[in-house]
Amino acid sequence: MSDIRNLEPKQLWNYFHDITQIPHPSKNEKKIVEYVVAFGKKHNLETIVDKVGNVIIRKPATKGMENRKGVIFQTHLDMVPQKNSDKKHDFEKDPIETWIDGEWVKAKGTTLGSDNGIGVAATMTVLASKEIPHGPIEALFTIDEETGMTGVFGLEPGLLKGDILMNLDSEDEGELYVGCAGGIDVSAVKTYAEESSPKGMAAYKVMAKGLKGGHSGVDIALGRANSNKLMFRFLMQAEADFGVRLAEASGGDLRNAIPRESYSMVLVPEIKAAEFEAFIKGYDKIYKAEFSDTEPDLKFMSEKTSVPAKVMNQGDQYRIIRAVFVCPNGVVRMSQAMKGLVETSNNLAIVRIKDGKFETYNLCRSSVDSAKEATAWKIAAVFHLINADVKLEGGYPGWKPNIHSPILKTMSKVYNDMYGKIPEIKAIHAGLECGILGGVYPNLDMISFGPTIRYPHSPDEKVHIASVVKFFDFLCGTLKQVPVK
Ligand SMILES: [Zn+2]
């Protein structure tokens, strides 16, 4: 059996098969939007396409369920287009080739789109069904979740009528998600005067490398090193002890990745060169010892280089080094509501110093919006002190975990009744559409769940077949138990 259309629940897998046949990478959702709209119309359901291209389909309650709270199923229509380098595939034209590998459904050499195609197919199955009992339902299919969330950002208030939002975009069957982090970008830019390099100096390129990096939210509490932090701590002491002059520096390249590599170009009085080399080796030892558990491949090293023509003026150098050194980074606060969850963090992601311009870019996250703002302002304050031009941009709200959420209670009980175990309750220190939706619709009781998906966003993406059955049965079981309005 190689055709996924024969898997159970059959209707769900048939819709998923349809979805795999329609190219739908992020920002190219036109065809899949048409498909979902045609589906809504075919089933005589109220179908709306909003201003930005999200689709909303409404289905009235089944008989005897009219008094229940309204449920919104939320999924995203786009998928991440990733393929193996040897695979010939055009994501704007070619269908995804699916195959069954034991307990899993996979794609041949590309992402599968089970993130979030299974959620979309599950929603369609409920919308098309004549047998599943449920209260009033709205299905919200958003666009562009994977590359900027412009769909959910563009969603207008007042459009959705439901009381409970079920996001079907989680990736571990048996887990219920009840929170996520919001984020805000904090940048600081400052120009500085350069001056001619002093005479009698030796030049070194100092490097921090071999770090693991990782996702700036999900991996922020793993105790990994931030290469920018290593570099500027070193620079602070190097300036004090050796009178180094800074010519340039750079570290990190993505706001949402923990920086793995940084370098600086520094000048040291020639007579102190040997001592300086030993000093760098000392820092290598210190850092290796401090991060022995988390960064086994860390290297802090230098190589001699030709003396650059210009360096930063001493006053700005003093201030900039100290500002980067004290800038908050890493976990700022752990959640008090959920054990082990990071509430607030900052990633000192990017630092660049070159040709008279200093820049730094930070991504600050929190599930508590006021804490996110306070941390962003703390970072801003540090760079205000050195007269940098500071900007707070691209802010989006978090979803503060509510462990007393009524739908969480209902679903925990339903799951326990069905499968004899309480589901795990979780939150994620990263952005989800729920955070933004909750910002627009603050009264929604929200929850997120889904089937088991592994390696999403990569050509190894796969969805666990048995978990789809459990996920869908759980969804239908929950619908029966949705409380009266
Ligand atoms: Zn997704």
Tab-separated table of C-alpha atoms and ligand atoms in Angstrom:
chain	number	residue	atom	x	y	z
A	1	MET	CA	0.000	0.000	0.000
A	2	SER	CA	1.748	3.131	-1.125
A	3	ASP	CA	-1.131	5.518	-1.748
A	4	ILE	CA	-1.851	7.744	1.230
A	5	ARG	CA	-5.477	7.980	0.079
A	6	ASN	CA	-6.099	4.506	1.522
A	7	LEU	CA	-5.023	5.520	5.036
A	8	GLU	CA	-7.536	6.156	7.814
A	9	PRO	CA	-9.345	8.466	8.362
A	10	LYS	CA	-9.833	8.184	4.624
A	11	GLN	CA	-11.543	11.495	4.037
A	12	LEU	CA	-8.794	13.363	5.888
A	13	TRP	CA	-5.995	11.680	3.915
A	14	ASN	CA	-7.831	12.309	0.653
A	15	TYR	CA	-7.999	16.013	1.394
A	16	PHE	CA	-4.345	15.946	2.394
A	17	HIS	CA	-3.504	14.194	-0.857
A	18	ASP	CA	-5.346	16.951	-2.768
A	19	ILE	CA	-3.300	19.551	-0.876
A	20	THR	CA	-0.012	17.855	-1.804
A	21	GLN	CA	-1.012	18.042	-5.477
A	22	ILE	CA	-1.480	21.837	-5.329
A	23	PRO	CA	1.761	23.829	-5.154
A	24	HIS	CA	1.488	26.118	-2.117
A	25	PRO	CA	4.804	27.534	-0.911
A	26	SER	CA	4.548	30.633	1.311
A	27	LYS	CA	3.552	33.783	-0.613
A	28	ASN	CA	2.175	31.599	-3.447
A	29	GLU	CA	-1.089	30.495	-1.899
A	30	LYS	CA	-3.403	31.573	-4.746
A	31	LYS	CA	-4.160	28.049	-5.968
A	32	ILE	CA	-4.711	26.559	-2.549
A	33	VAL	CA	-6.952	29.477	-1.599
A	34	GLU	CA	-9.014	28.740	-4.722
A	35	TYR	CA	-9.174	25.075	-3.758
A	36	VAL	CA	-10.425	25.804	-0.230
A	37	VAL	CA	-12.924	28.394	-1.471
A	38	ALA	CA	-14.285	25.930	-4.066
A	39	PHE	CA	-14.575	23.334	-1.294
A	40	GLY	CA	-16.601	25.729	0.899
A	41	LYS	CA	-18.922	26.620	-1.933
A	42	LYS	CA	-19.381	22.998	-2.976
A	43	HIS	CA	-20.582	22.204	0.526
A	44	ASN	CA	-22.858	25.260	0.641
A	45	LEU	CA	-20.936	26.791	3.505
A	46	GLU	CA	-20.499	30.525	4.084
A	47	THR	CA	-17.054	31.207	2.636
A	48	ILE	CA	-15.167	34.492	2.913
A	49	VAL	CA	-11.784	35.593	1.621
A	50	ASP	CA	-10.604	38.565	3.662
A	51	LYS	CA	-8.549	41.559	2.482
A	52	VAL	CA	-5.170	39.844	2.859
A	53	GLY	CA	-6.227	36.467	1.478
A	54	ASN	CA	-7.132	34.426	4.560
A	55	VAL	CA	-10.132	32.149	4.073
A	56	ILE	CA	-12.935	31.833	6.613
A	57	ILE	CA	-15.580	29.116	6.292
A	58	ARG	CA	-18.556	28.850	8.641
A	59	LYS	CA	-20.613	25.773	9.365
A	60	PRO	CA	-23.704	25.885	11.558
A	61	ALA	CA	-24.100	23.543	14.526
A	62	THR	CA	-25.443	20.041	13.999
A	63	LYS	CA	-28.876	19.289	15.415
A	64	GLY	CA	-29.105	19.690	19.184
A	65	MET	CA	-25.690	21.391	19.455
A	66	GLU	CA	-26.785	24.939	18.662
A	67	ASN	CA	-26.288	26.170	22.240
A	68	ARG	CA	-22.577	25.267	22.381
A	69	LYS	CA	-19.721	27.761	22.384
A	70	GLY	CA	-18.412	28.535	18.910
A	71	VAL	CA	-15.171	26.805	17.917
A	72	ILE	CA	-12.659	28.329	15.517
A	73	PHE	CA	-10.285	25.862	13.886
A	74	GLN	CA	-7.178	27.681	12.794
A	75	THR	CA	-4.590	26.377	10.343
A	76	HIS	CA	-2.223	27.886	7.784
A	77	LEU	CA	-2.375	27.210	4.067
A	78	ASP	CA	1.261	27.769	3.141
A	79	MET	CA	4.204	25.385	3.460
A	80	VAL	CA	7.970	25.758	3.712
A	81	PRO	CA	9.599	24.899	0.355
A	82	GLN	CA	12.768	22.937	1.085
A	83	LYS	CA	14.369	20.211	-0.999
A	84	ASN	CA	17.479	18.108	-1.110
A	85	SER	CA	20.150	19.566	-3.371
A	86	ASP	CA	19.988	16.596	-5.770
A	87	LYS	CA	16.196	16.764	-6.115
A	88	LYS	CA	14.652	18.413	-9.158
A	89	HIS	CA	11.530	20.133	-7.924
A	90	ASP	CA	9.755	23.405	-8.661
A	91	PHE	CA	7.642	24.310	-5.642
A	92	GLU	CA	5.540	26.687	-7.714
A	93	LYS	CA	4.596	24.013	-10.261
A	94	ASP	CA	5.279	20.475	-9.121
A	95	PRO	CA	3.141	18.344	-6.824
A	96	ILE	CA	4.693	16.815	-3.700
A	97	GLU	CA	5.399	13.092	-4.110
A	98	THR	CA	4.293	11.332	-0.948
A	99	TRP	CA	5.159	7.821	0.166
A	100	ILE	CA	4.547	5.593	3.156
A	101	ASP	CA	7.619	4.517	5.090
A	102	GLY	CA	6.460	2.144	7.815
A	103	GLU	CA	4.647	4.215	10.430
A	104	TRP	CA	5.273	7.512	8.655
A	105	VAL	CA	4.209	9.481	5.605
A	106	LYS	CA	7.097	11.290	3.922
A	107	ALA	CA	7.836	13.204	0.736
A	108	LYS	CA	10.412	12.267	-1.874
A	109	GLY	CA	13.274	14.720	-1.428
A	110	THR	CA	11.148	17.705	-0.386
A	111	THR	CA	9.222	19.056	2.550
A	112	LEU	CA	5.895	17.238	2.887
A	113	GLY	CA	3.644	20.086	3.956
A	114	SER	CA	2.078	18.042	6.765
A	115	ASP	CA	2.873	21.292	8.590
A	116	ASN	CA	0.085	22.424	8.321
A	117	GLY	CA	-1.647	20.347	5.610
A	118	ILE	CA	-2.860	17.699	8.063
A	119	GLY	CA	-4.514	20.420	10.144
A	120	VAL	CA	-6.137	21.870	7.025
A	121	ALA	CA	-7.346	18.412	5.935
A	122	ALA	CA	-8.716	17.657	9.422
A	123	THR	CA	-10.662	20.929	9.380
A	124	MET	CA	-12.057	20.171	5.926
A	125	THR	CA	-13.100	16.698	7.090
A	126	VAL	CA	-15.173	18.195	9.909
A	127	LEU	CA	-16.635	20.846	7.611
A	128	ALA	CA	-17.670	18.219	5.025
A	129	SER	CA	-18.938	15.657	7.514
A	130	LYS	CA	-22.618	14.862	8.017
A	131	GLU	CA	-21.934	12.544	10.974
A	132	ILE	CA	-19.636	14.399	13.400
A	133	PRO	CA	-21.675	16.260	16.054
A	134	HIS	CA	-20.496	19.803	16.780
A	135	GLY	CA	-21.583	23.288	17.782
A	136	PRO	CA	-21.110	26.321	15.505
A	137	ILE	CA	-17.779	26.121	13.666
A	138	GLU	CA	-15.575	28.636	11.930
A	139	ALA	CA	-12.494	27.585	10.037
A	140	LEU	CA	-9.764	30.177	9.678
A	141	PHE	CA	-7.190	29.278	7.021
A	142	THR	CA	-4.378	31.820	7.113
A	143	ILE	CA	-1.737	32.537	4.503
A	144	ASP	CA	1.999	33.114	4.843
A	145	GLU	CA	2.499	31.737	8.343
A	146	GLU	CA	6.009	30.570	7.588
A	147	THR	CA	7.515	33.789	6.205
A	148	GLY	CA	6.197	36.696	8.215
A	149	MET	CA	2.674	35.780	9.363
A	150	THR	CA	1.266	38.509	7.144
A	151	GLY	CA	-2.047	36.619	6.975
A	152	VAL	CA	-2.708	36.648	10.660
A	153	PHE	CA	-1.223	40.145	11.041
A	154	GLY	CA	-3.753	41.365	8.471
A	155	LEU	CA	-6.746	39.696	10.089
A	156	GLU	CA	-9.382	42.260	10.979
A	157	PRO	CA	-11.098	42.445	14.349
A	158	GLY	CA	-14.797	41.637	14.408
A	159	LEU	CA	-14.641	39.049	11.639
A	160	LEU	CA	-14.548	35.912	13.768
A	161	LYS	CA	-17.533	35.089	15.953
A	162	GLY	CA	-16.321	32.028	17.861
A	163	ASP	CA	-15.415	31.760	21.558
A	164	ILE	CA	-12.736	29.049	21.480
A	165	LEU	CA	-9.764	28.974	19.138
A	166	MET	CA	-8.170	25.641	18.344
A	167	ASN	CA	-4.926	26.063	16.479
A	168	LEU	CA	-4.064	22.759	14.766
A	169	ASP	CA	-0.410	23.591	14.053
A	170	SER	CA	1.399	21.806	16.908
A	171	GLU	CA	3.699	18.885	16.259
A	172	ASP	CA	3.420	16.451	19.146
A	173	GLU	CA	0.338	14.310	19.567
A	174	GLY	CA	-0.581	14.088	23.236
A	175	GLU	CA	0.554	17.621	24.028
A	176	LEU	CA	-1.579	20.693	24.465
A	177	TYR	CA	0.006	24.098	23.907
A	178	VAL	CA	-1.325	27.011	25.920
A	179	GLY	CA	1.189	29.783	25.396
A	180	CYS	CA	3.821	31.331	23.165
A	181	ALA	CA	6.181	34.286	23.156
A	182	GLY	CA	5.751	37.630	21.495
A	183	GLY	CA	8.743	39.444	20.094
A	184	ILE	CA	10.203	42.819	19.261
A	185	ASP	CA	13.285	43.899	17.343
A	186	VAL	CA	15.596	46.384	19.023
A	187	SER	CA	18.266	47.969	16.880
A	188	ALA	CA	20.895	50.572	17.711
A	189	VAL	CA	23.018	52.418	15.175
A	190	LYS	CA	25.734	54.980	15.797
A	191	THR	CA	28.320	56.569	13.591
A	192	TYR	CA	31.786	57.171	14.964
A	193	ALA	CA	34.857	59.050	13.798
A	194	GLU	CA	37.823	57.023	12.610
A	195	GLU	CA	41.416	58.090	13.062
A	196	SER	CA	44.740	56.921	11.671
A	197	SER	CA	46.152	53.835	13.333
A	198	PRO	CA	48.842	54.755	15.851
A	199	LYS	CA	52.458	53.831	15.067
A	200	GLY	CA	54.249	50.882	16.637
A	201	MET	CA	51.209	48.604	16.777
A	202	ALA	CA	50.681	44.952	15.866
A	203	ALA	CA	47.292	43.875	14.462
A	204	TYR	CA	45.288	40.769	15.304
A	205	LYS	CA	42.086	39.216	14.088
A	206	VAL	CA	40.479	37.742	17.189
A	207	MET	CA	37.844	35.066	16.623
A	208	ALA	CA	35.160	33.293	18.651
A	209	LYS	CA	33.942	30.247	16.754
A	210	GLY	CA	32.730	26.667	16.821
A	211	LEU	CA	29.615	27.568	18.800
A	212	LYS	CA	26.326	25.729	18.420
A	213	GLY	CA	24.053	28.732	17.946
A	214	GLY	CA	20.428	27.642	17.596
A	215	HIS	CA	16.961	29.193	17.631
A	216	SER	CA	17.018	32.420	19.583
A	217	GLY	CA	13.806	31.531	21.411
A	218	VAL	CA	13.490	27.778	21.750
A	219	ASP	CA	17.214	27.254	22.450
A	220	ILE	CA	17.878	30.355	24.549
A	221	ALA	CA	17.848	28.521	27.900
A	222	LEU	CA	20.261	25.771	26.877
A	223	GLY	CA	23.291	27.572	28.273
A	224	ARG	CA	25.020	28.004	24.949
A	225	ALA	CA	27.492	30.821	24.392
A	226	ASN	CA	26.686	33.969	22.403
A	227	SER	CA	29.778	34.751	20.304
A	228	ASN	CA	29.154	38.515	20.516
A	229	LYS	CA	29.089	38.331	24.293
A	230	LEU	CA	32.356	36.377	24.353
A	231	MET	CA	33.999	38.909	22.072
A	232	PHE	CA	32.970	42.066	23.906
A	233	ARG	CA	33.779	40.725	27.336
A	234	PHE	CA	37.250	40.007	26.001
A	235	LEU	CA	37.502	43.435	24.337
A	236	MET	CA	36.628	45.208	27.564
A	237	GLN	CA	39.548	43.645	29.428
A	238	ALA	CA	41.862	43.870	26.408
A	239	GLU	CA	41.252	47.592	26.264
A	240	ALA	CA	41.843	48.043	29.987
A	241	ASP	CA	44.975	45.854	30.211
A	242	PHE	CA	46.618	46.335	26.825
A	243	GLY	CA	45.216	49.585	25.472
A	244	VAL	CA	43.976	47.803	22.344
A	245	ARG	CA	42.474	49.859	19.551
A	246	LEU	CA	39.458	48.522	17.709
A	247	ALA	CA	39.418	48.708	13.911
A	248	GLU	CA	36.363	46.578	13.185
A	249	ALA	CA	34.173	43.785	14.538
A	250	SER	CA	31.342	41.583	13.368
A	251	GLY	CA	29.245	38.744	14.739
A	252	GLY	CA	25.953	36.996	13.963
A	253	ASP	CA	23.844	37.229	10.822
A	254	LEU	CA	20.213	36.434	11.702
A	255	ARG	CA	18.076	38.064	14.366
A	256	ASN	CA	16.436	34.795	15.332
A	257	ALA	CA	19.627	32.748	15.579
A	258	ILE	CA	22.043	32.726	18.510
A	259	PRO	CA	25.312	34.042	16.999
A	260	ARG	CA	27.888	31.275	16.472
A	261	GLU	CA	30.854	33.306	15.230
A	262	SER	CA	32.305	36.736	15.909
A	263	TYR	CA	35.578	38.414	15.095
A	264	SER	CA	37.265	41.674	15.893
A	265	MET	CA	40.272	43.401	14.402
A	266	VAL	CA	42.418	44.993	17.121
A	267	LEU	CA	45.738	46.787	17.403
A	268	VAL	CA	48.145	46.182	20.296
A	269	PRO	CA	51.436	47.965	21.076
A	270	GLU	CA	54.140	45.839	19.424
A	271	ILE	CA	56.102	45.491	22.642
A	272	LYS	CA	53.094	43.813	24.279
A	273	ALA	CA	52.352	41.454	21.358
A	274	ALA	CA	53.677	38.245	22.938
A	275	GLU	CA	51.884	38.952	26.184
A	276	PHE	CA	48.687	39.691	24.264
A	277	GLU	CA	48.852	36.361	22.452
A	278	ALA	CA	49.115	34.608	25.803
A	279	PHE	CA	46.193	36.685	27.074
A	280	ILE	CA	44.004	35.421	24.212
A	281	LYS	CA	45.012	31.844	24.964
A	282	GLY	CA	43.994	32.522	28.557
A	283	TYR	CA	40.527	33.597	27.397
A	284	ASP	CA	40.269	30.447	25.307
A	285	LYS	CA	40.854	28.441	28.499
A	286	ILE	CA	38.377	30.503	30.515
A	287	TYR	CA	35.620	30.177	27.916
A	288	LYS	CA	36.255	26.481	27.338
A	289	ALA	CA	35.978	25.906	31.083
A	290	GLU	CA	32.845	28.025	31.480
A	291	PHE	CA	31.061	26.336	28.569
A	292	SER	CA	32.552	22.845	28.847
A	293	ASP	CA	29.091	21.261	29.109
A	294	THR	CA	27.387	23.095	26.267
A	295	GLU	CA	30.062	24.171	23.772
A	296	PRO	CA	32.578	21.354	23.266
A	297	ASP	CA	33.873	22.854	19.982
A	298	LEU	CA	34.297	26.429	21.215
A	299	LYS	CA	37.466	28.158	20.031
A	300	PHE	CA	38.697	31.603	21.039
A	301	MET	CA	41.787	32.405	19.033
A	302	SER	CA	43.696	34.992	17.041
A	303	GLU	CA	45.842	35.382	13.992
A	304	LYS	CA	48.261	38.161	13.228
A	305	THR	CA	47.195	40.367	10.359
A	306	SER	CA	48.386	43.492	8.549
A	307	VAL	CA	47.763	46.769	10.369
A	308	PRO	CA	44.624	48.512	9.065
A	309	ALA	CA	44.873	52.196	8.162
A	310	LYS	CA	42.177	53.362	10.599
A	311	VAL	CA	40.752	52.647	14.018
A	312	MET	CA	37.782	53.892	16.010
A	313	ASN	CA	38.364	57.003	18.138
A	314	GLN	CA	39.087	56.152	21.757
A	315	GLY	CA	36.031	57.772	23.319
A	316	ASP	CA	33.513	55.910	21.169
A	317	GLN	CA	35.488	52.708	21.498
A	318	TYR	CA	35.292	52.958	25.314
A	319	ARG	CA	31.525	53.508	25.206
A	320	ILE	CA	30.571	51.029	22.471
A	321	ILE	CA	32.544	48.146	23.976
A	322	ARG	CA	30.901	48.712	27.356
A	323	ALA	CA	27.389	49.068	25.909
A	324	VAL	CA	27.600	45.763	24.042
A	325	PHE	CA	29.204	44.127	27.062
A	326	VAL	CA	26.328	45.048	29.408
A	327	CYS	CA	23.460	44.667	26.931
A	328	PRO	CA	21.004	42.090	28.393
A	329	ASN	CA	21.294	38.706	26.690
A	330	GLY	CA	19.850	35.242	27.252
A	331	VAL	CA	17.118	34.360	29.729
A	332	VAL	CA	15.789	37.397	31.560
A	333	ARG	CA	13.057	35.604	33.526
A	334	MET	CA	11.562	32.140	33.773
A	335	SER	CA	7.785	31.702	33.757
A	336	GLN	CA	6.201	31.461	37.184
A	337	ALA	CA	3.056	29.882	35.733
A	338	MET	CA	4.789	27.016	33.902
A	339	LYS	CA	7.848	25.227	35.178
A	340	GLY	CA	10.763	25.205	32.753
A	341	LEU	CA	9.298	27.763	30.350
A	342	VAL	CA	11.321	30.859	29.541
A	343	GLU	CA	9.105	33.890	30.028
A	344	THR	CA	11.391	36.671	28.768
A	345	SER	CA	14.690	36.651	26.880
A	346	ASN	CA	16.902	38.644	24.582
A	347	ASN	CA	19.223	37.545	21.813
A	348	LEU	CA	22.084	39.973	21.154
A	349	ALA	CA	22.007	38.701	17.608
A	350	ILE	CA	24.147	40.918	15.424
A	351	VAL	CA	26.977	43.393	16.023
A	352	ARG	CA	28.780	45.181	13.222
A	353	ILE	CA	31.540	47.754	13.487
A	354	LYS	CA	33.125	48.960	10.292
A	355	ASP	CA	33.935	52.126	8.339
A	356	GLY	CA	32.655	54.540	10.966
A	357	LYS	CA	29.379	52.761	11.689
A	358	PHE	CA	28.330	50.687	14.697
A	359	GLU	CA	25.142	48.588	14.474
A	360	THR	CA	23.496	46.030	16.708
A	361	TYR	CA	20.294	44.017	16.280
A	362	ASN	CA	18.462	42.276	19.104
A	363	LEU	CA	15.398	40.065	19.224
A	364	CYS	CA	13.604	40.287	22.501
A	365	ARG	CA	10.856	37.750	23.365
A	366	SER	CA	8.306	37.258	26.112
A	367	SER	CA	4.980	35.564	26.707
A	368	VAL	CA	4.131	38.645	28.821
A	369	ASP	CA	3.842	41.730	26.639
A	370	SER	CA	4.707	44.242	29.370
A	371	ALA	CA	7.831	42.241	30.272
A	372	LYS	CA	8.844	42.180	26.619
A	373	GLU	CA	8.493	45.953	26.445
A	374	ALA	CA	10.399	46.491	29.690
A	375	THR	CA	13.295	44.387	28.403
A	376	ALA	CA	13.280	46.155	25.056
A	377	TRP	CA	13.477	49.470	26.889
A	378	LYS	CA	16.319	48.223	29.028
A	379	ILE	CA	18.273	47.438	25.854
A	380	ALA	CA	17.274	50.790	24.412
A	381	ALA	CA	18.497	52.540	27.578
A	382	VAL	CA	21.944	50.971	27.297
A	383	PHE	CA	22.361	52.273	23.769
A	384	HIS	CA	20.757	55.638	24.535
A	385	LEU	CA	23.615	56.137	26.994
A	386	ILE	CA	26.084	56.048	24.098
A	387	ASN	CA	23.898	58.345	21.974
A	388	ALA	CA	22.995	55.654	19.465
A	389	ASP	CA	19.895	55.875	17.315
A	390	VAL	CA	17.651	53.214	18.864
A	391	LYS	CA	14.584	51.678	17.195
A	392	LEU	CA	11.937	49.303	18.545
A	393	GLU	CA	10.181	47.673	15.606
A	394	GLY	CA	8.114	44.713	14.414
A	395	GLY	CA	6.570	44.002	17.798
A	396	TYR	CA	3.961	41.266	18.058
A	397	PRO	CA	2.112	40.006	21.116
A	398	GLY	CA	2.724	36.839	23.059
A	399	TRP	CA	0.208	34.390	24.439
A	400	LYS	CA	0.481	34.209	28.194
A	401	PRO	CA	-0.165	30.640	29.407
A	402	ASN	CA	-3.487	30.341	31.194
A	403	ILE	CA	-3.439	27.048	33.047
A	404	HIS	CA	-7.001	27.743	34.180
A	405	SER	CA	-8.278	27.935	30.591
A	406	PRO	CA	-11.718	26.245	30.355
A	407	ILE	CA	-10.947	24.547	27.018
A	408	LEU	CA	-7.694	23.221	28.458
A	409	LYS	CA	-9.706	21.622	31.284
A	410	THR	CA	-12.243	20.160	28.866
A	411	MET	CA	-9.606	18.785	26.503
A	412	SER	CA	-7.465	17.321	29.293
A	413	LYS	CA	-10.511	15.416	30.528
A	414	VAL	CA	-11.576	14.280	27.047
A	415	TYR	CA	-8.060	13.045	26.308
A	416	ASN	CA	-7.846	11.210	29.619
A	417	ASP	CA	-11.250	9.589	29.039
A	418	MET	CA	-10.238	8.501	25.533
A	419	TYR	CA	-6.617	7.461	26.023
A	420	GLY	CA	-6.239	6.980	29.773
A	421	LYS	CA	-3.649	9.660	30.267
A	422	ILE	CA	-3.505	13.391	30.961
A	423	PRO	CA	-1.930	15.204	28.004
A	424	GLU	CA	1.231	17.196	28.563
A	425	ILE	CA	0.603	20.908	28.889
A	426	LYS	CA	3.201	23.070	27.221
A	427	ALA	CA	4.092	26.510	25.974
A	428	ILE	CA	6.773	27.583	23.544
A	429	HIS	CA	9.288	30.439	23.754
A	430	ALA	CA	8.767	31.413	20.124
A	431	GLY	CA	6.116	33.140	18.035
A	432	LEU	CA	2.885	31.391	17.023
A	433	GLU	CA	-0.088	32.749	15.140
A	434	CYS	CA	-2.085	32.377	18.377
A	435	GLY	CA	-0.176	35.256	19.973
A	436	ILE	CA	-1.157	37.630	17.200
A	437	LEU	CA	-4.710	36.305	17.032
A	438	GLY	CA	-5.064	36.778	20.773
A	439	GLY	CA	-3.921	40.370	20.328
A	440	VAL	CA	-6.734	41.031	17.838
A	441	TYR	CA	-9.303	38.848	19.651
A	442	PRO	CA	-8.388	39.138	23.341
A	443	ASN	CA	-11.428	37.204	24.613
A	444	LEU	CA	-10.697	33.932	22.817
A	445	ASP	CA	-9.958	30.848	24.910
A	446	MET	CA	-7.063	29.383	22.897
A	447	ILE	CA	-5.329	26.046	22.630
A	448	SER	CA	-3.004	24.420	20.107
A	449	PHE	CA	-2.585	20.727	19.302
A	450	GLY	CA	-1.808	18.466	16.355
A	451	PRO	CA	-0.450	15.114	15.142
A	452	THR	CA	3.192	14.102	15.548
A	453	ILE	CA	5.366	15.697	12.890
A	454	ARG	CA	9.134	15.359	12.805
A	455	TYR	CA	11.725	17.546	11.040
A	456	PRO	CA	9.232	20.132	9.730
A	457	HIS	CA	10.711	22.740	7.376
A	458	SER	CA	13.219	20.165	6.052
A	459	PRO	CA	13.154	17.478	3.336
A	460	ASP	CA	13.065	14.916	6.180
A	461	GLU	CA	9.638	16.144	7.291
A	462	LYS	CA	7.370	13.234	8.174
A	463	VAL	CA	4.026	12.728	9.881
A	464	HIS	CA	3.228	9.783	12.120
A	465	ILE	CA	0.222	7.923	10.680
A	466	ALA	CA	-1.166	6.553	13.958
A	467	SER	CA	-0.896	9.988	15.577
A	468	VAL	CA	-3.150	11.431	12.865
A	469	VAL	CA	-5.870	8.942	13.853
A	470	LYS	CA	-5.512	9.864	17.542
A	471	PHE	CA	-5.375	13.580	16.797
A	472	PHE	CA	-8.503	13.469	14.668
A	473	ASP	CA	-10.468	11.244	17.070
A	474	PHE	CA	-9.463	13.594	19.905
A	475	LEU	CA	-10.603	16.594	17.900
A	476	CYS	CA	-14.002	14.982	17.231
A	477	GLY	CA	-14.266	13.809	20.851
A	478	THR	CA	-13.598	17.359	22.011
A	479	LEU	CA	-16.253	18.812	19.725
A	480	LYS	CA	-18.904	16.703	21.478
A	481	GLN	CA	-17.814	18.072	24.873
A	482	VAL	CA	-17.551	21.788	24.039
A	483	PRO	CA	-19.409	23.563	26.836
A	484	VAL	CA	-22.719	25.353	26.475
A	485	LYS	CA	-22.420	29.057	25.776
B	1	ZN	ZN	3.060	25.339	10.793
